[in-house]
Coordinates of C-alpha atoms and ligand atoms in Angstrom, one line a residue:
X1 CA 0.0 0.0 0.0
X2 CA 0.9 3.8 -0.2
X3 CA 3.1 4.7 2.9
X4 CA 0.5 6.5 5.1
X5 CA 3.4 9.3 5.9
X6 CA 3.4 10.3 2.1
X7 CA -0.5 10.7 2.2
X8 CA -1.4 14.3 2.6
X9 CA -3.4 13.9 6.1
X10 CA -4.5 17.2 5.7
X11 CA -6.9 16.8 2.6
X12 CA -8.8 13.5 4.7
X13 CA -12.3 14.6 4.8
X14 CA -15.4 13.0 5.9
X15 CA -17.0 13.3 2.7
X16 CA -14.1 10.6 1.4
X17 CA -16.7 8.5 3.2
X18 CA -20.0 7.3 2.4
X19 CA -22.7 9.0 3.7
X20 CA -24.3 6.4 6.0
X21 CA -20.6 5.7 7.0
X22 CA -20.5 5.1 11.5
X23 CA -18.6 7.1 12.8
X24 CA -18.3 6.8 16.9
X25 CA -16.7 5.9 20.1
X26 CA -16.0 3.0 22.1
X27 CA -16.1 2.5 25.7
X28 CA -16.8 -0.3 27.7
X29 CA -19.0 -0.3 31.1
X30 CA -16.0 -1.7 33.9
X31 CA -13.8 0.9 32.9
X32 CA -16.2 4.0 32.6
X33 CA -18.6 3.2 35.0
X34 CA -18.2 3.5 38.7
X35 CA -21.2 2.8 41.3
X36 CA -19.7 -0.4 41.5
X37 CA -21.8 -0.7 44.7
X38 CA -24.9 1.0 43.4
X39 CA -28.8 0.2 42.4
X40 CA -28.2 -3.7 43.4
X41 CA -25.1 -4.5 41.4
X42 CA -23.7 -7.5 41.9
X43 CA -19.8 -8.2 42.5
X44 CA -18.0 -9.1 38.9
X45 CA -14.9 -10.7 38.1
X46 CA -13.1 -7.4 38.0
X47 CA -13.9 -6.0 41.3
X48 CA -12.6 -9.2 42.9
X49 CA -9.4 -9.4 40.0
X50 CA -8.3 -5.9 41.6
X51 CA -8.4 -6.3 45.1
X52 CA -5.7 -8.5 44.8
X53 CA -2.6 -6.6 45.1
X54 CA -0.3 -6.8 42.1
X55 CA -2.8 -7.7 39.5
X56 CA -3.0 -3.8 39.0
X57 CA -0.2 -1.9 37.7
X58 CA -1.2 1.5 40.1
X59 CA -3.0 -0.8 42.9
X60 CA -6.7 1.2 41.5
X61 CA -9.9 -0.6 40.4
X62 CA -13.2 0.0 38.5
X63 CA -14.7 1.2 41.2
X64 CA -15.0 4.9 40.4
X65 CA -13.5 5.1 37.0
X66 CA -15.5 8.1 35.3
X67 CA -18.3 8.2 37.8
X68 CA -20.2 7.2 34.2
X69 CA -22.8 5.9 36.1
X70 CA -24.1 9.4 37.3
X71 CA -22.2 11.3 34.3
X72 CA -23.7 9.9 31.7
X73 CA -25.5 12.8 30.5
X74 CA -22.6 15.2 30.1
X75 CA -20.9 12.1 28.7
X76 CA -23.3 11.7 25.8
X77 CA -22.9 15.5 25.1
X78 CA -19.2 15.3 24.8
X79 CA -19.9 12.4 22.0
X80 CA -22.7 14.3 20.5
X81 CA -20.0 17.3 20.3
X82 CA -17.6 15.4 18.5
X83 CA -20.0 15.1 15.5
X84 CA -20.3 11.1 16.2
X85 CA -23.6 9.3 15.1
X86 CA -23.0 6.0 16.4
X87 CA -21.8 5.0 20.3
X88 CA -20.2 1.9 21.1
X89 CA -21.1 0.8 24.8
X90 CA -21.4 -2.1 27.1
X91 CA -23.7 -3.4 29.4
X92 CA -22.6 -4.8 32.9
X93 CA -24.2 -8.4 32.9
X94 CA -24.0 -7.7 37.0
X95 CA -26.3 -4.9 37.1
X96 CA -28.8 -7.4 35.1
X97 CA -28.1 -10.2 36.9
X98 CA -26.3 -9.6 40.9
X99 CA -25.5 -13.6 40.7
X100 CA -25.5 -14.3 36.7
X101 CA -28.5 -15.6 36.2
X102 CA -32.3 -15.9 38.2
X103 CA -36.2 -15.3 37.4
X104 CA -35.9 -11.9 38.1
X105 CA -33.5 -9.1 36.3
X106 CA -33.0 -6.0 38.4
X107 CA -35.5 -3.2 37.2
X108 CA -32.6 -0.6 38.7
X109 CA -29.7 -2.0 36.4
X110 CA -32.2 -2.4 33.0
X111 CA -33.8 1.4 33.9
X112 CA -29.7 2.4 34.1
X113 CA -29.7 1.0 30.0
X114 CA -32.5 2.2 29.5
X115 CA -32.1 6.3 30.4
X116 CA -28.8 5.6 28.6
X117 CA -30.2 4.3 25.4
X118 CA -32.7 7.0 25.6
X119 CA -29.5 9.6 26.1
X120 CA -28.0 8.4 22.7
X121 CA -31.0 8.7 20.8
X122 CA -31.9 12.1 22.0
X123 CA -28.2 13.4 20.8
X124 CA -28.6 11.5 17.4
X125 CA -26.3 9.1 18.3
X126 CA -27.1 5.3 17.3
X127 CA -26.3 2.8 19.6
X128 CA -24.2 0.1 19.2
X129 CA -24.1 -2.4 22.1
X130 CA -21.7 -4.7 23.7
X131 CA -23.4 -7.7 26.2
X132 CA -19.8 -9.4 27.3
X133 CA -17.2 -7.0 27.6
X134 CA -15.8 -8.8 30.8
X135 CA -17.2 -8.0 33.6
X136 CA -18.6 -11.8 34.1
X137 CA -20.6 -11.8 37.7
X138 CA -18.0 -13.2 40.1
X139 CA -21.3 -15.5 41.3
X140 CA -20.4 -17.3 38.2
X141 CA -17.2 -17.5 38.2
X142 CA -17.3 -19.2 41.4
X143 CA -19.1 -21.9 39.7
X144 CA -16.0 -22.3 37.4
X145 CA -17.4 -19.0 34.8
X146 CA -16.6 -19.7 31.3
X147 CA -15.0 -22.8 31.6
X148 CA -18.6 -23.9 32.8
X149 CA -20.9 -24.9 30.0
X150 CA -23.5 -23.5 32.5
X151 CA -22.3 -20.1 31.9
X152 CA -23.3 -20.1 28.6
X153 CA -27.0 -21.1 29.3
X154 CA -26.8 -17.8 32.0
X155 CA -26.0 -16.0 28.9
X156 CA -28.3 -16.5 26.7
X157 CA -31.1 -15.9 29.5
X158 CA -29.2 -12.6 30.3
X159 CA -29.0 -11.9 26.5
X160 CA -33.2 -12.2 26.2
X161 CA -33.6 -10.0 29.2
X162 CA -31.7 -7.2 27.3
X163 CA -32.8 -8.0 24.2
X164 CA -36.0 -7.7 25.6
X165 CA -36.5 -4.3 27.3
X166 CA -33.8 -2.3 25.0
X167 CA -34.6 -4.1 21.6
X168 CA -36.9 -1.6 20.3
X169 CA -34.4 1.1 20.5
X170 CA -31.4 -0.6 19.7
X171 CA -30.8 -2.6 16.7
X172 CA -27.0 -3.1 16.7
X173 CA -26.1 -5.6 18.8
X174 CA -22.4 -7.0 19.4
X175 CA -22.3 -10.5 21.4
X176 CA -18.5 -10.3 22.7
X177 CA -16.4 -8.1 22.7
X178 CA -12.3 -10.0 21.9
X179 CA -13.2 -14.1 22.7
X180 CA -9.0 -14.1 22.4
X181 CA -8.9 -11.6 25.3
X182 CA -11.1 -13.6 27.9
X183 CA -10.0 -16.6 26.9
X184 CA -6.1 -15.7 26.7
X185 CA -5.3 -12.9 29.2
X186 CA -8.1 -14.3 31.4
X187 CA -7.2 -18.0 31.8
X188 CA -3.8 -18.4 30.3
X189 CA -1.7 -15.1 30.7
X190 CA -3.4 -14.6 34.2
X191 CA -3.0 -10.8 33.3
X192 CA -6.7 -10.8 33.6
X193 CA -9.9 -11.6 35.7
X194 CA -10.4 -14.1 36.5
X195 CA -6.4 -14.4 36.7
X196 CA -5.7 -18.2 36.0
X197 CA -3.1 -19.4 34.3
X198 CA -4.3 -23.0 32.1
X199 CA -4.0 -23.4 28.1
X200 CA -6.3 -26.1 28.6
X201 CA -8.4 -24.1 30.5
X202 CA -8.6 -20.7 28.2
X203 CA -9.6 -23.0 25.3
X204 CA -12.1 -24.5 26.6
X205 CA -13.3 -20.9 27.3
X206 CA -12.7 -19.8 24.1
X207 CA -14.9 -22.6 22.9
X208 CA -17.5 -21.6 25.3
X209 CA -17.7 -18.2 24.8
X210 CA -18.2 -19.0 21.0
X211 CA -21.0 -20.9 21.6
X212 CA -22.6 -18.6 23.9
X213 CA -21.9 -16.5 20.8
X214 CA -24.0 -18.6 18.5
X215 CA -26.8 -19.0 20.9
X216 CA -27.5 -15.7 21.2
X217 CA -27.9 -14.8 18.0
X218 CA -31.4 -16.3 17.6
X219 CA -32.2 -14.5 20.7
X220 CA -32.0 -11.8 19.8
X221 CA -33.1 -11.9 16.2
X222 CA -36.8 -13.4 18.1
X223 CA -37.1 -10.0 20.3
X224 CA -35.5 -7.6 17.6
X225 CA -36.8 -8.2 14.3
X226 CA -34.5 -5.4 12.8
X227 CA -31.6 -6.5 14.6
X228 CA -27.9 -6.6 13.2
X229 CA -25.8 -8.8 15.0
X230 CA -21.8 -9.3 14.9
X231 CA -19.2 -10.5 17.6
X232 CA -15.7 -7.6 17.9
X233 CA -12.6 -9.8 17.6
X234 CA -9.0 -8.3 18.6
X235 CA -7.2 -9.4 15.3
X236 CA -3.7 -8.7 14.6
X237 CA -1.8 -8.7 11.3
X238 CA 1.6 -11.0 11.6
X239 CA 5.0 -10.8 9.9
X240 CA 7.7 -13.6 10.0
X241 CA 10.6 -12.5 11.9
X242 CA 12.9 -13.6 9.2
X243 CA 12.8 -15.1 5.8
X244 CA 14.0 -18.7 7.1
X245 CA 11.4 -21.3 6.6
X246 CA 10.9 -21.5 10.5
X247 CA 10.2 -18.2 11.5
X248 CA 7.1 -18.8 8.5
X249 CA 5.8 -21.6 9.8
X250 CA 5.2 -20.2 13.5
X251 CA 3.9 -17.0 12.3
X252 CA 1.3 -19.5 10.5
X253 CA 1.1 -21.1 14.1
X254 CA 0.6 -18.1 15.9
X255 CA -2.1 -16.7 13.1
X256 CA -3.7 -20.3 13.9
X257 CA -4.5 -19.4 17.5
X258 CA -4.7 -15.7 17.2
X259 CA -6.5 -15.1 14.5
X260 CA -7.8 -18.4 12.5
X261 CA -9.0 -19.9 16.1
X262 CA -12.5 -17.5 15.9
X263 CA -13.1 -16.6 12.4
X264 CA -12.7 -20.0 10.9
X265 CA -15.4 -21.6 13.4
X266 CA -17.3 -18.2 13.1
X267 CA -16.9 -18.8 9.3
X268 CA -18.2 -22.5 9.5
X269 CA -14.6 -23.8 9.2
X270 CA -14.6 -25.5 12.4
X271 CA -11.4 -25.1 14.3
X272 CA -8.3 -25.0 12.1
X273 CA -7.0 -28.7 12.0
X274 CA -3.3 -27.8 12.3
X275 CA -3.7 -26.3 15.4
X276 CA -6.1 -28.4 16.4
X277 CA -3.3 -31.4 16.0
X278 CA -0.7 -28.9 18.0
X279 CA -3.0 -28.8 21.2
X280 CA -3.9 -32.3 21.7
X281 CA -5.1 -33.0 25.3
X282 CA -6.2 -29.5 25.5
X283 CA -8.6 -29.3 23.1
X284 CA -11.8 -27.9 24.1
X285 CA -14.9 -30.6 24.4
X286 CA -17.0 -29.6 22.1
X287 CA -20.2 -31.3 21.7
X288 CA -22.5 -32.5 18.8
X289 CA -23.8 -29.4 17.0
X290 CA -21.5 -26.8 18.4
X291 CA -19.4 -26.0 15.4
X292 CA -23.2 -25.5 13.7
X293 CA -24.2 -22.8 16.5
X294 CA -20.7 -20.8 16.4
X295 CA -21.6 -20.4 12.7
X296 CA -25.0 -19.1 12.3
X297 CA -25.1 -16.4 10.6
X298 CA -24.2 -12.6 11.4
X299 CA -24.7 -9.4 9.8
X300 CA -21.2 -7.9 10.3
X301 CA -18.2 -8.5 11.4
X302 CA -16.5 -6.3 14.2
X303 CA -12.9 -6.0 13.9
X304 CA -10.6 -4.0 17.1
X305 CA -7.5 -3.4 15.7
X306 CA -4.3 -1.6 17.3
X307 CA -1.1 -3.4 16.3
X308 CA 0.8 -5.9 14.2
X309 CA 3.0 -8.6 15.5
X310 CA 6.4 -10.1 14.5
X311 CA 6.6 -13.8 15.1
X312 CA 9.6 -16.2 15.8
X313 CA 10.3 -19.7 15.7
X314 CA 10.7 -20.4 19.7
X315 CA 11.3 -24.5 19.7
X316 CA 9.9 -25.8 23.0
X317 CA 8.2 -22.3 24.2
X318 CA 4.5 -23.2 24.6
X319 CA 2.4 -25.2 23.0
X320 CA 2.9 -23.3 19.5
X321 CA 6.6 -23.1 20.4
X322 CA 6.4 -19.2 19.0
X323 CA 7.3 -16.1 20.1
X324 CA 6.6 -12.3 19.6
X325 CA 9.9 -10.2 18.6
X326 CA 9.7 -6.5 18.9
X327 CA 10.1 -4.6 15.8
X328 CA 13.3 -2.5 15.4
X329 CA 13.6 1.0 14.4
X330 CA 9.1 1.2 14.5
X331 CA 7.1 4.5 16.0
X332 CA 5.3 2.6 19.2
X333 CA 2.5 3.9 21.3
X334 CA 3.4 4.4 25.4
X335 CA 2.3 0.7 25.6
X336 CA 4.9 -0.2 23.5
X337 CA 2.2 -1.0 20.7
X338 CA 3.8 -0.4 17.4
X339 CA 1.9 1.8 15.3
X340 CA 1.1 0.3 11.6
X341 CA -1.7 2.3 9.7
X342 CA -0.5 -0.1 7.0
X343 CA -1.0 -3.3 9.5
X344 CA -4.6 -2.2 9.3
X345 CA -4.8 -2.5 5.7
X346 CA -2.8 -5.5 5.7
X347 CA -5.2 -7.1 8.1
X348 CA -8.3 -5.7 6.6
X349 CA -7.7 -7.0 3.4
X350 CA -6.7 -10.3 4.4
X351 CA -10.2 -10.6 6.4
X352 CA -12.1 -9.7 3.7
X353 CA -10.0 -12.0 1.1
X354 CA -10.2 -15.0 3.2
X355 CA -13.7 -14.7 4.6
X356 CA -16.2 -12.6 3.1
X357 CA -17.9 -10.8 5.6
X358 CA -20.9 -8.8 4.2
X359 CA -20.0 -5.8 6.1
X360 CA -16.5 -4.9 8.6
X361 CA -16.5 -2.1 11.0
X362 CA -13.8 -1.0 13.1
X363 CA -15.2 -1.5 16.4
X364 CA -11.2 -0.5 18.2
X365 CA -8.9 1.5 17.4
X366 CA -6.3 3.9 19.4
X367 CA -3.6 4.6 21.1
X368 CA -1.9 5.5 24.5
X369 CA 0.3 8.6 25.2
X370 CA 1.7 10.2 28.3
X371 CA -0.6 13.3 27.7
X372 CA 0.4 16.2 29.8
X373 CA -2.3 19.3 30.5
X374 CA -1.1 22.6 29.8
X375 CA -0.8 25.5 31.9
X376 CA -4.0 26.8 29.4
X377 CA -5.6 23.4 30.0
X378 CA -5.4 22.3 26.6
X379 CA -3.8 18.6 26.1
X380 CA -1.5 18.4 22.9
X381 CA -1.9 15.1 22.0
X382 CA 0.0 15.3 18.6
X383 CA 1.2 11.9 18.5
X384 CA -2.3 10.6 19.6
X385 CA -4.1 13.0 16.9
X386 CA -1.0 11.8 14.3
X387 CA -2.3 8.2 15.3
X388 CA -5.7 8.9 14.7
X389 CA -5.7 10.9 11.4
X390 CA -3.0 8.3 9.6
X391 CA -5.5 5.3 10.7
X392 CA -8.5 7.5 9.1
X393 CA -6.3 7.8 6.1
X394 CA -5.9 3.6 5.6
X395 CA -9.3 3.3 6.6
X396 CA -10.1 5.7 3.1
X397 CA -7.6 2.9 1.8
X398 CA -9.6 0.1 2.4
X399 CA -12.5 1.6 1.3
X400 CA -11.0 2.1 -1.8
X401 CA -10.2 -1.2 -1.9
X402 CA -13.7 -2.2 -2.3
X403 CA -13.4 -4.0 1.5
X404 CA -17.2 -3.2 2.7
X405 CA -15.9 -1.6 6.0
X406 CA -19.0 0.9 6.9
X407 CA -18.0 1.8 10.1
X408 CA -15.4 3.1 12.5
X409 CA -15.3 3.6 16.8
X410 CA -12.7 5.1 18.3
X411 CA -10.8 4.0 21.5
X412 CA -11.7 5.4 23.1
X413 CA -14.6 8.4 23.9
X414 CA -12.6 9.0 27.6
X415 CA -9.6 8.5 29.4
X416 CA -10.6 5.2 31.6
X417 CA -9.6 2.5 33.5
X418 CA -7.3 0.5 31.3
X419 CA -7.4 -3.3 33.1
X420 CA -4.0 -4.5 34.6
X421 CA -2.6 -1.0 33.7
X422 CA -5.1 1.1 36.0
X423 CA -5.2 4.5 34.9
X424 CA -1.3 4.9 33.8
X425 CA -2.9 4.1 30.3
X426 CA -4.9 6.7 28.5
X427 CA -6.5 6.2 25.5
X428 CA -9.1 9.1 25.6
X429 CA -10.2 11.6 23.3
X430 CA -11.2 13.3 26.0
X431 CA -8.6 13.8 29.0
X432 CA -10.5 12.8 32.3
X433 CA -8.9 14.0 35.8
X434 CA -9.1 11.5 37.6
X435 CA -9.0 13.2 40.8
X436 CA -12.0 16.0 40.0
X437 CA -13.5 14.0 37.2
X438 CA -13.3 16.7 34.8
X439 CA -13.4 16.4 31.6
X440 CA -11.3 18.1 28.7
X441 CA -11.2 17.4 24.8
X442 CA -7.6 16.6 23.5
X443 CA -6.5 18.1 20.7
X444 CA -6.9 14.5 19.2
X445 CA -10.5 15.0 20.0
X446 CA -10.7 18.5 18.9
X447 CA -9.5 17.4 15.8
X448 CA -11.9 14.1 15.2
X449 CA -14.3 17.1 15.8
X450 CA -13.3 18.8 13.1
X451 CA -13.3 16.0 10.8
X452 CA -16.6 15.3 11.5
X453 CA -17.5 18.7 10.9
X454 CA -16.1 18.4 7.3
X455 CA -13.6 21.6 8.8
X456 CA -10.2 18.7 8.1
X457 CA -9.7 20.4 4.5
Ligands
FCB501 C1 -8.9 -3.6 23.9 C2 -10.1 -3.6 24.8 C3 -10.5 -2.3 25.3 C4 -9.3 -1.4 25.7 C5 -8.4 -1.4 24.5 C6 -7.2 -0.5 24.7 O1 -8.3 -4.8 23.9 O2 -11.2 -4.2 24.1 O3 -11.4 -2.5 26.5 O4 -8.8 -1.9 26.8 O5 -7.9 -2.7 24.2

């Protein structure tokens, strides 16, 4: 592709787009919420992930993040301000469901959606919801969560009760939000709640959440005729870490498990054999049917991107016997996240190459800086503004392309609480203070504003 640093960023403009393009933020409820404690919410894997010291980088939690919960209103402005007409949220299954699951939802938690869906569609903005973005009720978990088939029966009753009340107002409706994520950081890594550390284990949660996947989809379809329904994968374009005929065949390993692990079943490839051969013992049980209900059909496809990867042959590291080398001589994000505008087109293309979908939308994408508030109050987020314009750029790429991406939500609308990192990590367009919960628009924001506004020319 072109090298995003020759485009001219300047001449990017909204009309490149269609009309009916989605343009929006992301957030997700554990890490903009707060009120952890409020209207009869239950206890979720999260709350009890960060009272365990050293599982957070600064020692914080959820539990006040933005104060969301009661500044949702002024939250929705700032989103309405940007220009956005779509919002990418999440609801918190524990402020359905205190224990997971029972014969009766909690009013408080679905009045909570509610006055929030209602929020969006005063402002114009369209509402794109997440059910799982990881805040499982602990009550499961202690019944073994995901790696419980019975979790994915609670899900699909939790799935109708929101299906149910917020259906007629929303018709977008993402199942999961990064399967890899739960599964991987959750269970495997131990870098996430629930914090175990079992390959055997993470797959068989992978498989689980998939199926939950699947099972939902009917659900939803029955109490929202219009609906349009799509899971958000974390996917991740891959280069060999040399040309030697080792270093390509674990990059195709690690693209087995990373990336080929969802969309193939989600694609109604079942699991790819040759990693299925790899994990042996640790193959997930899967019973008669499954592979049927991970593939039923979707409407889109949601895709989070942030980075590429570099792989190495690593004999006897894992059970793929890879590893991820860092890139030499590459701009990187604070994370250490290199940034690859081209990764995206890479990845993108490949997606739409190998498996069709009808319709792509960026459903991640950002980046973390040490942003520092002026004397004047303003935040110069160059690098994070830089980030945001070259990915808008490749995005008119792939559009180009022909690739049916329709869509794109930015990570994220605020600064929030970013998991195992706390709040050292922000990825907002809008700088929160943590301390006085105030809000300021970046200049990254300022100038997604102004994009919007068709003012970028
Ligand atoms: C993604 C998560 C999102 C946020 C960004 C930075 O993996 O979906 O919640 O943490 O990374």
């Amino acid at each position: 592709m072109q090298n995003t640093n020759n485009i001219d960023l300047s001449s990017l403009q909204r009309r490149d787009f269609a009309s009916d393009f989605r343009w929006g933020c992301s957030t997700s409820s554990y890490q903009i919420e707060g009120a952890v404690d409020q209207d009869e919410r239950g206890e979720s894997i999260w709350d009890r992930f960060c009272a365990t010291p050293g599982h957070i980088r600064d020692g914080s939690s959820g539990a006040m993040a933005c104060d969301h919960y009661r500044r949702w209103p002024q939250d929705l402005d700032l989103a309405r301000n940007l220009g956005t007409n779509a919002y990418r949220f999440s609801i918190a299954w524990p402020r359905i469901f205190a224990n997971g699951r029972g014969r009766a939802a909690n009013q408080k938690g679905l009045d909570f959606y509610s006055r929030l869906v209602d929020g969006m569609l005063e402002r114009g903005l369209e509402p794109w919801v997440t059910l799982y973005h990881w805040d499982l009720p602990q009550a499961l978990q202690d019944q073994g969560g995901w790696a419980n088939r019975d979790t994915v029966d609670a899900f699909v009753d939790y799935t109708d009760v929101v299906s149910r009340h917020l259906g007629d107002r929303i018709k977008h409706w993402i199942t999961h939000n990064e399967p890899w994520c739960t599964a991987f950081h959750g269970h495997y890594e131990g870098v996430h709640a629930p914090g175990l550390k079992d390959f055997k284990t993470a797959l068989q949660v992978c498989h689980n959440v998939l199926v939950s996947h699947g099972l939902a989809i009917p659900v939803i379809r029955r109490n929202v005729p219009a609906a349009r329904v799509g899971a958000a994968l974390s996917l991740h374009p891959l280069k060999p870490a040399s040309d030697s005929a080792q270093d390509a065949a674990a990059t195709l390993r690690h693209d087995g498990l990373r990336n080929r692990w969802f969309l193939d079943p989600l694609h109604g490839r079942g699991y790819p054999a040759d990693i299925w051969q790899r994990v042996g013992d640790n193959a997930p049980q899967v019973q008669p049917g499954d592979l049927e209900v991970i593939a039923t059909a979707t409407d889109f496809l949601g895709v989070n991107y942030y980075f590429p990867e570099i792989v190495a042959d690593a004999p006897g590291q894992g059970v793929l016997a890879t590893r991820v080398v860092e890139a030499e001589n590459v701009e990187r994000t604070a994370f250490g996240w290199e940034v690859s505008p081209e990764g995206m087109v890479t990845l993108l293309s490949r997606v739409a190459r190998d498996y069709q979908p009808a319709e792509i939308y960026l459903t991640e994408n950002g980046s973390t800086y040490d942003d520092v508030v002026g004397a004047d109050g303003q935040i110069e987020d160059h690098q994070r503004r830089r980030y945001l314009m070259r990915h808008l750029a490749a995005l008119k790429e792939i559009v180009a392309l022909g690739i049916p991406v329709k869509g794109y939500f930015a990570w994220s609308l605020l600064d929030n609480f970013e998991w195992a990192e706390g709040y050292i990590r922000r990825f907002g367009l809008t700088h929160v203070d943590f301390a006085t919960q105030q809000r300021r628009l970046k200049a990254s924001g300022q100038w997604y504003r102004d994009f919007l506004r068709g003012e970028t020319a």
